[in-house]
Amino acid sequence: MTKPRQHSVLIANRGEIACRIIQTARSMGLRTVAVYSDADAHSRHVHMADAAYRLGPGPSPASYLNRDALALAITQSGADFVHPGYGFLSENADFARDCASLGPVFVGPGADAIDIMADKARAKARMLAMDVPCIPGYQGDDQTDAVFMAEAKKMGMPIMIKAAAGGGGRGMRLVSHTDDLINALGSARLEAQNGFGDDRLLLEKAVTNARHVEIQVLADQHGTVLHLGERDCSAQRRHQKVVEEAPCPVMTPALRAAMGAAAVTAARAVDYVGAGTVEFLLDGSGQFYFLEMNTRLQVEHPVTELVTGLDLVAEQLRIAMGHPLDLTQDDVTLTGHAIEVRLYAEDPSQDFLPQSGPIKHWSPPAGDGIRVDHGVVSPGIVTPFYDPMLAKIIAHGPDRDTARQRLIKALEETILHGVATNRAYLLDILRDETFAQGGVTTTFLETDFQGPAPTPAAPHEIAIAAVLVYFHRRAASMAAARIPSSLADWTNTRVLPAPIWLNETHDGGARHLPMTVTPDGNGGYSVEGPVDLHSSKPLRVEIIMHGPNQAALRIGADNHRVTYHLDEGPAGPTTITISFAGKTLTFDCHNAGGDHEAKRNGTGRITAPMHGQVTGVTITVGDRVAAGQSLGTLEAMKMQHTLAADCAGRITGIHAKPGAQVSLGDVLVIIEPASDTPDDGADHP
């Protein structure tokens, strides 16, 4: 008897969403097929899948956006289904048509539905025809500045400019004064053309003090369309979602029914099939307006899954297989509350500059009501080619505050060493009183949220870092000399203090901390530092437990459990990163009197902060520059980053031209630092 062939699904994506789809597909008995770029050859989603096919080099146009390479992988794998995840080609109608011509079922709506909803102007026209509430605006074919100005004056300020063919905040501009409209139109057109290959725009009356509320819909191939309640995604920075939750804190049953009905109407208007999201703006009076429809799975889908008990990926696959939905609208119930945050490789202290580089240690949280969706491998690397999101951390509880408190604790226990992350920023949001009370609107993070001021390391935190550096230096020295551990810290003369120089950089500047660590012979260490650090009184630190990347230490009556990572050089540790409860600190370690002074001031060697492409150079050899002056720009992870002088001086070398691809750490510009001695023409001894 012939064994039935196992159906397979190819996931045309990467990272956490590929891992999440593989997890459900395997639980359904499907064979899973991954695709990968050269940069992702050792990624988690590749290891999880039953098979994997190379697409091409790291940059996404040559790999995850390469339809020819994907078509070859689909053909070679014999996949029955193609799940696009989100991002990349998930809302590309031509890719959906590619799948149809090759044979596999595209796990998503038909190409026509994608086409209509991808065009904001067409989508809005269709919604108006179906009496779905829409924001007053202009989405006509005449794209001249004169027409836009006339329409803006009819609506009255403020107005919002949007890219007709785009999303994700690109091509979007808020204009409060008519004098600013023409310039805003020009920059929005350029951004839309660069981002989407289409410079068409539309205008809408700006809805102020609003929430971003979206409705999840499911539609099968048999005419059933349901909504699964709402998600509040109002916590946004630069039009990008940061925190999402379900249900919306201000939702009422009547409003949910009305918004749900509008979302179902929107889906029916384009003969939608699969999982989709209809996004609305909700103003303070309870009036809601259609924004757009995302014709794919959303990043924030886990919060809906946790409050409904449904697996949306499983529902997508069942619908793609032709099965009818096995629930009715009355079967959909919401239980408890769920909140999700997005953990990004970015540095909030540097205007959220995306980070690339090695992942040295990753420890996701666990606990009641905690879910972590991630694609992180430890040790691993964050490449410069893709969106810098690392993981989604989600908490579910019987009520909103329980979910919030669980998520705070989970974030405190989340450890990622190697690249800067936004973890502390997320904790600040969750602890903020406005967020705790459910009062966040779409402008909150940009205009109202301050967050606690960054604070330098506390004395006990610095003392712990110094002791751990000393401990590892001593262990390395003993191993090199083949001294048994039983003789650690033994001496037949007076115990000498060991110098440990630490350098801490934070938002408020830098601190240079010459420390001494002295063993006391009783399992403890006396740590002394600058007078302003310890008030002239040494701290006694005792190591009560030590293991790989973890330690427990005691200072006075207080126990401290830490996770840490040391970068080792020929002479011992060069950098130590320590995570306490909800706080991560990094110190440079230097030899006393050595390169410490060189670190005090800028080096004049301007290096690439990440892999990327040089898009502009604004200086020439011989120019004199001030500290902090812009030298040029680098594009990486879809963003432009300014290269700034780290000291005042004269440009003596430029090693990168516009258009050049550079790697993390490449020297781009050399500055001869200016002398501290004034050039006043006088003789100075």
XYZ file of C-alpha atoms in Angstrom:
685
model
C 0.000 0.000 0.000
C 1.403 3.395 -1.002
C 2.016 5.755 1.880
C 0.254 9.113 1.328
C 2.627 11.965 0.536
C 3.216 14.433 3.339
C 2.133 17.931 2.360
C 4.716 20.680 2.741
C 4.716 24.421 3.297
C 7.507 26.744 2.194
C 7.945 29.803 4.399
C 9.050 32.722 2.230
C 10.457 34.664 5.147
C 13.037 34.635 7.929
C 13.530 35.387 11.624
C 10.923 35.056 14.322
C 7.919 34.868 12.003
C 9.454 31.999 10.021
C 10.131 30.148 13.292
C 6.592 30.794 14.495
C 5.029 29.471 11.245
C 7.272 26.391 11.272
C 6.154 25.607 14.826
C 2.461 25.488 13.917
C 2.963 23.823 10.531
C 4.895 20.960 12.113
C 2.213 20.535 14.765
C -0.266 20.060 11.892
C 1.861 17.320 10.348
C 3.171 19.445 7.492
C 6.723 19.211 6.186
C 8.397 22.606 6.533
C 10.727 24.236 4.027
C 12.854 27.262 4.870
C 14.602 29.676 2.550
C 17.629 31.694 3.528
C 20.203 34.233 2.422
C 23.939 33.796 2.907
C 23.666 36.042 5.966
C 21.063 33.691 7.473
C 22.725 30.366 6.665
C 23.003 29.470 10.359
C 19.792 31.104 11.530
C 17.256 29.496 13.846
C 14.531 29.136 11.212
C 16.943 27.211 8.956
C 17.740 24.726 11.725
C 14.074 24.299 12.668
C 12.817 23.426 9.176
C 12.828 19.979 7.569
C 14.564 21.370 4.476
C 16.161 24.669 3.483
C 17.030 26.331 0.168
C 19.530 29.126 -0.447
C 18.180 32.256 -2.165
C 21.274 34.409 -2.607
C 23.495 37.009 -0.921
C 22.526 38.881 2.235
C 20.825 42.028 0.878
C 17.083 41.411 0.622
C 16.732 42.399 -3.087
C 19.091 39.511 -3.883
C 17.398 37.049 -1.526
C 14.034 37.406 0.211
C 12.734 39.867 -2.403
C 14.158 37.882 -5.324
C 11.064 36.342 -6.922
C 13.104 34.285 -9.403
C 15.153 32.711 -6.602
C 11.990 32.013 -4.620
C 10.323 30.461 -7.668
C 13.291 28.111 -8.047
C 13.111 27.131 -4.357
C 9.358 26.536 -4.627
C 9.842 24.329 -7.676
C 12.777 22.370 -6.257
C 11.074 21.787 -2.913
C 7.773 20.645 -4.380
C 5.932 22.735 -1.786
C 2.152 22.495 -1.665
C 1.717 25.797 0.180
C 3.709 29.031 0.396
C 3.325 31.123 3.531
C 4.739 34.641 3.080
C 4.736 35.689 6.761
C 4.802 39.491 7.013
C 7.032 42.025 5.303
C 9.111 41.193 2.224
C 6.699 39.813 -0.452
C 3.749 39.107 1.849
C 1.643 41.858 0.257
C 3.034 41.572 -3.248
C 0.264 40.603 -5.650
C 2.743 39.499 -8.316
C 4.295 37.022 -5.890
C 0.837 35.614 -5.148
C 0.381 35.202 -8.924
C 3.812 33.525 -9.153
C 2.672 30.927 -6.639
C -0.555 30.297 -8.531
C 1.337 29.735 -11.785
C 3.853 27.407 -10.116
C 1.205 25.282 -8.425
C 1.416 25.828 -4.648
C -1.393 27.526 -2.771
C -0.489 31.020 -1.583
C -1.427 31.243 2.105
C -3.244 34.537 1.876
C -5.851 36.405 -0.142
C -6.137 36.533 -3.906
C -3.889 38.820 -5.896
C -6.758 41.178 -6.777
C -7.574 41.791 -3.101
C -3.889 42.481 -2.407
C -3.727 44.905 -5.332
C -6.739 46.903 -4.202
C -5.793 47.135 -0.535
C -2.126 47.902 -1.314
C -3.227 51.111 -3.006
C -4.521 53.444 -0.304
C -6.400 55.593 -2.799
C -8.207 52.644 -4.435
C -8.873 51.037 -1.068
C -10.393 54.198 0.328
C -12.588 54.627 -2.735
C -13.828 51.043 -2.347
C -14.545 51.582 1.364
C -16.468 54.782 0.689
C -18.585 52.875 -1.824
C -19.359 50.308 0.891
C -20.209 52.986 3.507
C -17.235 52.072 5.704
C -16.400 55.233 7.711
C -13.375 57.008 6.209
C -11.397 60.122 7.129
C -12.342 63.125 4.946
C -9.612 63.691 2.383
C -8.447 63.735 -1.219
C -7.318 60.646 -3.151
C -7.746 61.846 -6.721
C -5.638 61.259 -9.826
C -4.605 64.905 -10.215
C -1.366 65.014 -8.229
C -0.346 68.613 -8.862
C 0.709 70.817 -5.964
C -2.022 73.310 -6.837
C -4.767 70.690 -6.428
C -3.290 69.426 -3.169
C -3.108 72.987 -1.835
C -6.719 73.682 -2.783
C -7.925 70.440 -1.188
C -5.921 71.094 1.965
C -7.508 74.520 2.332
C -10.965 72.957 1.965
C -10.238 70.446 4.735
C -8.448 72.851 7.016
C -5.242 72.217 8.916
C -3.775 70.008 10.223
C -3.677 67.438 7.420
C -1.829 64.184 6.858
C 0.046 63.346 3.648
C 0.303 59.619 2.865
C 1.938 57.550 0.142
C -0.836 55.958 -1.900
C 1.135 52.771 -2.501
C 2.933 52.469 0.823
C 2.799 51.810 4.502
C 4.950 51.619 7.592
C 5.056 55.392 7.954
C 7.120 55.955 4.803
C 5.921 58.901 2.759
C 3.778 60.092 5.678
C 3.894 63.723 6.809
C 1.818 65.694 9.321
C 1.382 69.291 8.134
C 0.033 71.923 10.490
C 0.501 75.057 8.359
C -0.268 75.619 4.664
C 3.134 77.330 4.236
C 4.780 73.958 4.909
C 2.630 71.921 2.521
C 4.644 72.245 -0.703
C 7.942 71.208 0.915
C 6.212 68.330 2.702
C 4.673 67.130 -0.569
C 8.093 67.131 -2.216
C 9.815 65.136 0.501
C 6.880 62.701 0.798
C 6.916 62.078 -2.984
C 10.643 61.368 -2.923
C 10.327 58.982 0.005
C 7.347 57.222 -1.589
C 9.174 56.821 -4.899
C 12.306 55.469 -3.199
C 10.340 53.165 -0.937
C 7.609 51.859 -3.227
C 8.471 52.898 -6.772
C 5.301 55.009 -6.835
C 5.186 58.699 -5.889
C 1.390 59.121 -5.765
C 0.064 60.738 -2.595
C -3.234 61.322 -0.854
C -4.386 63.842 1.746
C -6.471 63.237 4.838
C -7.746 65.442 7.590
C -5.505 64.786 10.595
C -7.405 63.085 13.406
C -5.888 64.307 16.669
C -5.901 62.641 20.084
C -6.691 59.336 18.405
C -6.017 55.675 19.034
C -4.842 53.172 16.447
C -7.268 50.246 16.764
C -7.292 47.321 14.358
C -9.697 44.449 13.841
C -8.524 40.916 13.061
C -10.637 39.152 10.427
C -10.767 35.571 9.153
C -12.458 34.616 5.873
C -12.742 31.132 4.379
C -13.302 30.087 0.769
C -16.983 29.360 1.446
C -18.239 32.888 2.145
C -17.828 33.037 5.928
C -16.121 36.174 7.274
C -15.589 36.682 11.024
C -13.831 39.219 13.202
C -11.802 38.236 16.260
C -11.988 41.450 18.209
C -9.507 44.280 18.269
C -5.938 45.236 19.095
C -4.828 48.641 20.364
C -1.566 49.664 18.672
C -1.473 53.312 19.718
C 2.020 53.222 21.279
C 3.959 54.207 18.169
C 7.235 55.928 17.428
C 7.700 57.428 13.963
C 4.499 55.642 12.885
C 6.020 52.276 13.865
C 4.233 50.174 16.482
C 6.123 49.585 19.726
C 3.543 48.097 22.124
C 0.307 46.314 21.173
C -2.478 44.929 23.307
C -5.833 43.189 23.198
C -8.465 44.183 23.954
C -8.391 47.977 23.576
C -8.546 49.629 27.041
C -11.469 51.912 26.072
C -13.476 49.432 24.011
C -17.176 48.857 24.702
C -19.271 45.933 23.415
C -21.282 48.251 21.173
C -18.182 49.887 19.682
C -16.534 46.488 19.155
C -19.609 45.242 17.308
C -19.677 48.342 15.090
C -15.960 48.245 14.276
C -16.096 44.493 13.739
C -19.011 44.841 11.334
C -17.132 47.542 9.396
C -14.062 45.295 9.174
C -16.126 42.378 7.896
C -17.716 44.676 5.291
C -14.250 45.829 4.216
C -13.101 42.228 3.777
C -16.198 41.249 1.832
C -15.741 44.287 -0.438
C -12.611 42.706 -1.946
C -13.679 39.013 -1.695
C -11.049 38.502 0.972
C -9.788 35.024 1.914
C -7.508 34.211 4.853
C -6.357 36.226 7.848
C -6.255 39.993 7.513
C -6.353 43.141 9.588
C -8.484 46.226 9.059
C -6.944 49.269 10.718
C -8.925 52.216 12.082
C -8.331 55.493 13.861
C -10.568 55.914 16.912
C -11.053 59.467 18.144
C -11.938 60.634 21.623
C -15.657 60.825 20.836
C -15.848 57.173 19.817
C -15.964 57.842 16.063
C -13.747 55.524 14.024
C -12.297 55.841 10.518
C -10.842 53.321 8.076
C -7.065 53.605 7.601
C -6.016 50.585 5.561
C -6.168 46.821 5.363
C -3.095 44.654 5.896
C -3.563 41.619 3.679
C -1.353 39.301 5.735
C -0.584 38.123 9.240
C 0.340 40.991 11.557
C 3.426 41.202 13.759
C 1.126 41.629 16.755
C -1.113 38.618 16.057
C -0.018 36.818 19.300
C -2.107 39.100 21.517
C -5.233 38.095 19.595
C -4.249 34.433 19.851
C -3.823 34.685 23.618
C -7.203 36.325 24.293
C -9.179 34.184 21.811
C -7.389 30.862 22.255
C -7.049 30.513 18.469
C -3.916 29.747 16.451
C -4.083 32.189 13.529
C -1.386 30.431 11.521
C -3.295 27.155 11.851
C -6.454 28.950 10.718
C -4.576 30.394 7.721
C -3.336 26.960 6.706
C -6.742 25.329 7.168
C -8.345 28.019 5.014
C -5.649 27.538 2.354
C -6.462 23.810 2.378
C -10.074 24.658 1.559
C -11.583 23.857 4.952
C -14.494 25.979 6.177
C -14.126 27.905 9.408
C -15.346 25.704 12.237
C -16.605 28.566 14.412
C -19.243 31.269 14.214
C -19.123 34.886 15.302
C -20.894 33.960 18.535
C -18.138 31.424 19.267
C -15.510 34.174 19.387
C -14.904 35.245 22.983
C -12.148 37.333 24.534
C -10.602 36.090 27.779
C -8.244 38.217 29.842
C -5.762 40.716 28.468
C -2.528 40.394 26.469
C 0.269 42.905 25.828
C 3.170 42.555 23.383
C 6.417 44.488 23.037
C 8.918 44.349 20.200
C 12.540 43.869 21.237
C 14.747 45.656 18.722
C 18.492 45.798 18.164
C 18.629 49.568 18.436
C 20.161 52.152 20.750
C 17.588 54.556 22.236
C 20.418 56.770 23.552
C 21.577 57.317 19.952
C 18.190 58.289 18.501
C 17.270 54.610 18.159
C 20.162 53.876 15.807
C 19.773 50.276 14.579
C 22.540 47.983 15.770
C 24.326 45.142 14.024
C 26.964 42.860 15.426
C 27.431 39.702 17.473
C 24.889 38.223 19.870
C 27.032 36.926 22.710
C 24.393 35.743 25.144
C 20.606 35.358 24.826
C 18.331 34.238 27.620
C 14.597 34.720 26.962
C 12.188 34.964 29.900
C 9.712 32.338 31.016
C 6.853 32.174 33.493
C 3.084 32.173 33.870
C 1.367 33.812 30.916
C 4.647 34.587 29.085
C 5.230 33.854 25.409
C 8.374 34.682 23.426
C 8.453 34.565 19.616
C 12.030 34.895 18.386
C 14.580 33.841 15.815
C 17.674 34.493 17.929
C 20.648 32.127 17.950
C 23.228 32.476 20.723
C 26.016 32.962 19.873
C 24.870 34.575 16.672
C 24.872 37.816 14.755
C 22.523 40.671 13.936
C 23.144 41.480 10.285
C 22.630 44.946 8.764
C 20.400 43.720 5.945
C 16.991 43.367 7.601
C 14.600 44.924 10.067
C 16.307 44.981 13.501
C 13.462 43.287 15.410
C 14.885 40.393 17.442
C 11.935 39.048 19.382
C 8.386 39.651 20.548
C 7.702 39.240 24.243
C 4.045 38.798 25.144
C 2.253 38.516 28.477
C -1.294 37.312 29.120
C -3.241 37.690 32.347
C -6.782 37.727 33.691
C -6.793 41.543 33.543
C -4.751 44.327 31.989
C -2.634 45.234 34.995
C -1.711 41.625 35.676
C -0.580 41.278 32.070
C 1.376 44.540 32.351
C 3.126 43.493 35.561
C 3.955 40.067 34.125
C 5.432 41.703 31.038
C 7.538 44.056 33.162
C 8.977 41.107 35.078
C 9.561 39.192 31.843
C 11.470 42.119 30.341
C 13.535 42.453 33.496
C 14.542 38.815 33.048
C 15.274 39.140 29.317
C 19.018 39.014 28.686
C 20.692 39.850 25.386
C 24.368 40.791 25.345
C 26.356 41.922 22.348
C 24.249 44.644 20.760
C 22.264 47.463 22.299
C 18.513 46.880 22.556
C 15.425 48.911 23.412
C 14.620 46.767 26.466
C 15.005 49.602 29.000
C 12.880 51.891 26.789
C 10.105 49.283 26.707
C 10.229 48.950 30.482
C 9.938 52.730 30.834
C 6.778 52.689 28.687
C 5.155 49.846 30.617
C 5.888 51.566 33.937
C 4.622 54.964 32.772
C 1.476 56.100 34.562
C -0.323 57.121 31.354
C 0.244 53.677 29.875
C -0.699 51.987 33.149
C -4.025 53.851 33.087
C -4.682 52.916 29.438
C -4.495 56.510 28.206
C -2.033 56.181 25.324
C -2.819 57.783 21.949
C -0.791 57.726 18.731
C 1.107 60.902 19.705
C 2.029 59.762 23.217
C 5.545 58.448 22.597
C 6.498 61.360 20.348
C 5.141 64.268 22.372
C 4.184 63.243 25.919
C 6.430 60.384 26.972
C 9.661 61.367 28.636
C 10.780 58.211 30.384
C 13.125 58.232 33.348
C 16.403 60.064 32.763
C 19.314 57.699 32.142
C 21.353 57.154 35.267
C 24.973 56.052 35.589
C 25.831 52.812 37.314
C 25.410 52.713 41.085
C 28.439 52.097 43.348
C 27.460 48.491 44.100
C 27.036 47.777 40.370
C 30.494 49.151 39.585
C 31.972 47.167 42.490
C 30.423 43.949 41.162
C 31.853 44.629 37.685
C 35.312 45.262 39.148
C 35.244 42.040 41.191
C 34.138 39.913 38.225
C 36.880 41.388 36.029
C 39.427 40.709 38.801
C 38.085 37.177 39.264
C 38.513 36.342 35.576
C 41.931 37.968 35.270
C 43.113 36.000 38.289
C 41.671 32.759 36.896
C 43.419 33.313 33.547
C 46.746 34.043 35.272
C 46.464 30.956 37.463
C 45.628 28.751 34.486
C 48.600 30.102 32.519
C 50.938 29.433 35.461
C 49.292 26.074 36.267
C 48.500 27.176 39.811
C 45.785 25.073 41.504
C 42.549 26.859 42.418
C 43.097 25.965 46.073
C 45.898 28.551 46.135
C 43.729 31.353 44.773
C 44.554 34.684 46.466
C 47.136 32.985 48.732
C 50.195 35.047 49.559
C 52.966 34.852 52.126
C 53.295 38.605 52.256
C 50.994 41.586 52.559
C 48.005 41.419 50.202
C 48.394 43.979 47.440
C 45.419 45.713 45.841
C 44.880 44.916 42.152
C 44.136 47.924 39.915
C 41.034 47.597 37.727
C 40.281 50.500 35.384
C 36.697 50.710 34.168
C 35.227 53.094 31.654
C 31.459 53.681 31.607
C 29.661 55.547 28.838
C 26.058 56.671 29.252
C 23.712 59.372 27.981
C 25.070 61.906 30.431
C 28.677 61.422 29.275
C 31.494 59.146 30.363
C 33.001 58.144 33.690
C 36.515 56.823 34.100
C 36.745 54.684 37.185
C 40.156 53.690 38.521
C 39.267 50.905 40.975
C 41.229 48.612 43.261
C 40.188 45.111 44.314
C 41.843 43.520 47.354
C 41.141 39.930 48.528
C 40.446 39.856 52.262
C 41.310 36.196 52.779
C 37.768 35.284 53.864
C 36.208 34.794 50.448
C 35.479 38.472 49.993
C 36.982 41.416 48.156
C 37.409 45.007 49.262
C 36.625 47.374 46.419
C 37.722 50.998 46.441
C 37.223 53.675 43.845
C 37.067 57.435 43.427
C 36.030 59.357 46.535
C 32.772 60.475 44.948
C 31.891 56.865 44.208
C 32.188 55.183 47.590
C 32.401 58.221 49.876
C 35.872 57.008 50.908
C 34.435 53.777 52.307
C 35.354 50.507 50.572
C 32.653 48.046 49.624
C 33.058 44.390 50.550
C 31.862 42.049 47.793
C 31.569 38.309 48.309
C 31.080 35.832 45.459
C 28.636 33.223 46.770
C 28.008 31.432 43.443
C 29.741 31.501 40.109
C 28.920 29.703 36.876
C 29.127 30.272 33.128
C 27.817 33.815 32.504
C 26.085 33.905 35.897
C 27.059 34.866 39.429
C 25.528 35.587 42.801
C 27.273 38.127 44.976
C 26.650 39.615 48.410
C 27.261 43.217 49.461
C 26.346 43.778 53.095
C 22.962 42.142 53.638
C 21.950 42.333 49.961
C 22.271 39.457 47.495
C 22.669 40.247 43.808
C 22.150 37.718 41.014
C 23.647 38.826 37.702
C 24.128 37.545 34.186
C 27.265 38.773 32.479
C 29.501 38.395 29.451
C 33.213 39.125 29.166
C 35.062 39.894 25.955
C 38.557 38.533 26.382
C 41.752 39.978 24.925
C 45.382 38.815 25.158
C 45.767 40.589 28.495
C 42.394 39.544 29.935
C 38.878 41.008 29.844
C 38.420 44.047 27.592
C 34.669 44.589 28.063
C 32.174 43.355 30.632
C 28.400 43.494 30.136
C 26.267 42.862 33.215
C 22.499 42.475 33.498
C 20.846 43.149 36.820
C 17.067 43.191 37.306
C 15.857 45.158 34.298
C 19.173 46.937 33.733
C 22.141 46.175 31.490
C 25.490 47.921 31.921
C 28.640 47.748 29.827
C 32.105 48.758 30.994
C 35.358 48.896 29.061
C 38.215 47.350 31.010
C 41.689 48.858 30.652
C 45.140 48.272 31.980
C 45.966 50.876 34.595
C 47.719 53.847 33.051
C 47.508 52.276 29.596
C 44.922 52.990 26.938
C 42.580 54.554 29.498
C 43.743 58.066 28.679
C 43.366 57.429 24.966
C 39.742 56.473 25.597
C 39.102 59.704 27.474
C 39.047 61.785 24.303
C 38.012 61.090 20.731
C 40.483 59.081 18.699
C 39.888 60.867 15.418
C 39.291 57.529 13.693
C 35.664 57.541 12.554
C 34.526 53.997 11.923
C 31.338 52.492 10.519
C 28.876 51.852 13.390
C 27.354 48.980 11.380
C 27.459 47.375 7.949
C 25.867 49.646 5.365
C 26.258 51.899 2.338
C 27.842 55.353 2.421
C 25.253 57.726 0.964
C 27.042 61.030 1.442
C 30.361 62.639 2.423
C 30.201 66.310 3.415
C 33.889 67.037 4.080
C 37.164 67.052 2.136
C 40.760 66.464 3.180
C 42.130 69.548 4.913
C 38.794 70.726 6.328
C 38.679 71.697 9.982
C 35.764 70.229 11.912
C 34.242 70.614 15.352
C 33.429 67.746 17.685
C 29.983 66.416 16.800
C 30.008 67.923 13.296
C 28.390 65.821 10.570
C 30.905 64.222 8.202
C 28.503 62.228 6.056
C 25.719 59.661 6.082
C 25.450 55.883 6.123
C 22.346 53.900 5.155
C 21.669 50.650 6.998
C 18.550 48.745 8.061
C 16.367 51.052 5.918
C 17.508 54.190 7.799
C 19.949 57.048 7.287
C 22.578 57.544 10.013
C 24.836 60.552 10.517
C 28.596 60.062 10.836
C 29.849 62.619 13.345
C 33.315 63.818 14.349
C 34.365 62.481 17.757
C 36.808 65.343 18.276
C 37.736 68.731 16.867
C 40.576 68.785 14.357
C 41.629 68.617 10.709
C 40.527 65.980 8.177
C 43.612 64.055 7.032
C 41.996 61.048 5.367
C 38.718 59.985 3.758
C 38.464 56.265 3.030
C 34.914 55.878 1.746
C 33.059 57.402 -1.172
C 29.295 57.731 -1.664
C 27.899 54.404 -2.828
C 30.598 52.325 -1.122
C 29.541 49.291 0.938
C 31.331 49.272 4.299
C 31.522 46.829 7.174
C 31.185 47.337 10.900
C 34.413 48.898 12.211
C 35.793 50.027 8.830
C 37.719 53.300 9.147
C 35.866 55.918 7.101
C 37.449 59.236 8.098
C 40.644 60.199 9.952
C 40.837 63.423 11.941
C 44.059 64.876 13.294
C 42.862 66.041 16.734
C 43.301 69.729 17.444
C 45.857 70.627 20.076
C 44.485 71.710 23.439
C 47.091 74.483 23.429
C 45.667 77.769 22.067
C 47.319 79.122 18.925
C 47.724 82.690 20.114
C 51.142 83.373 18.614
C 52.855 83.375 22.002
C 55.726 81.161 23.030
C 54.651 78.387 25.348
C 57.220 76.493 27.375
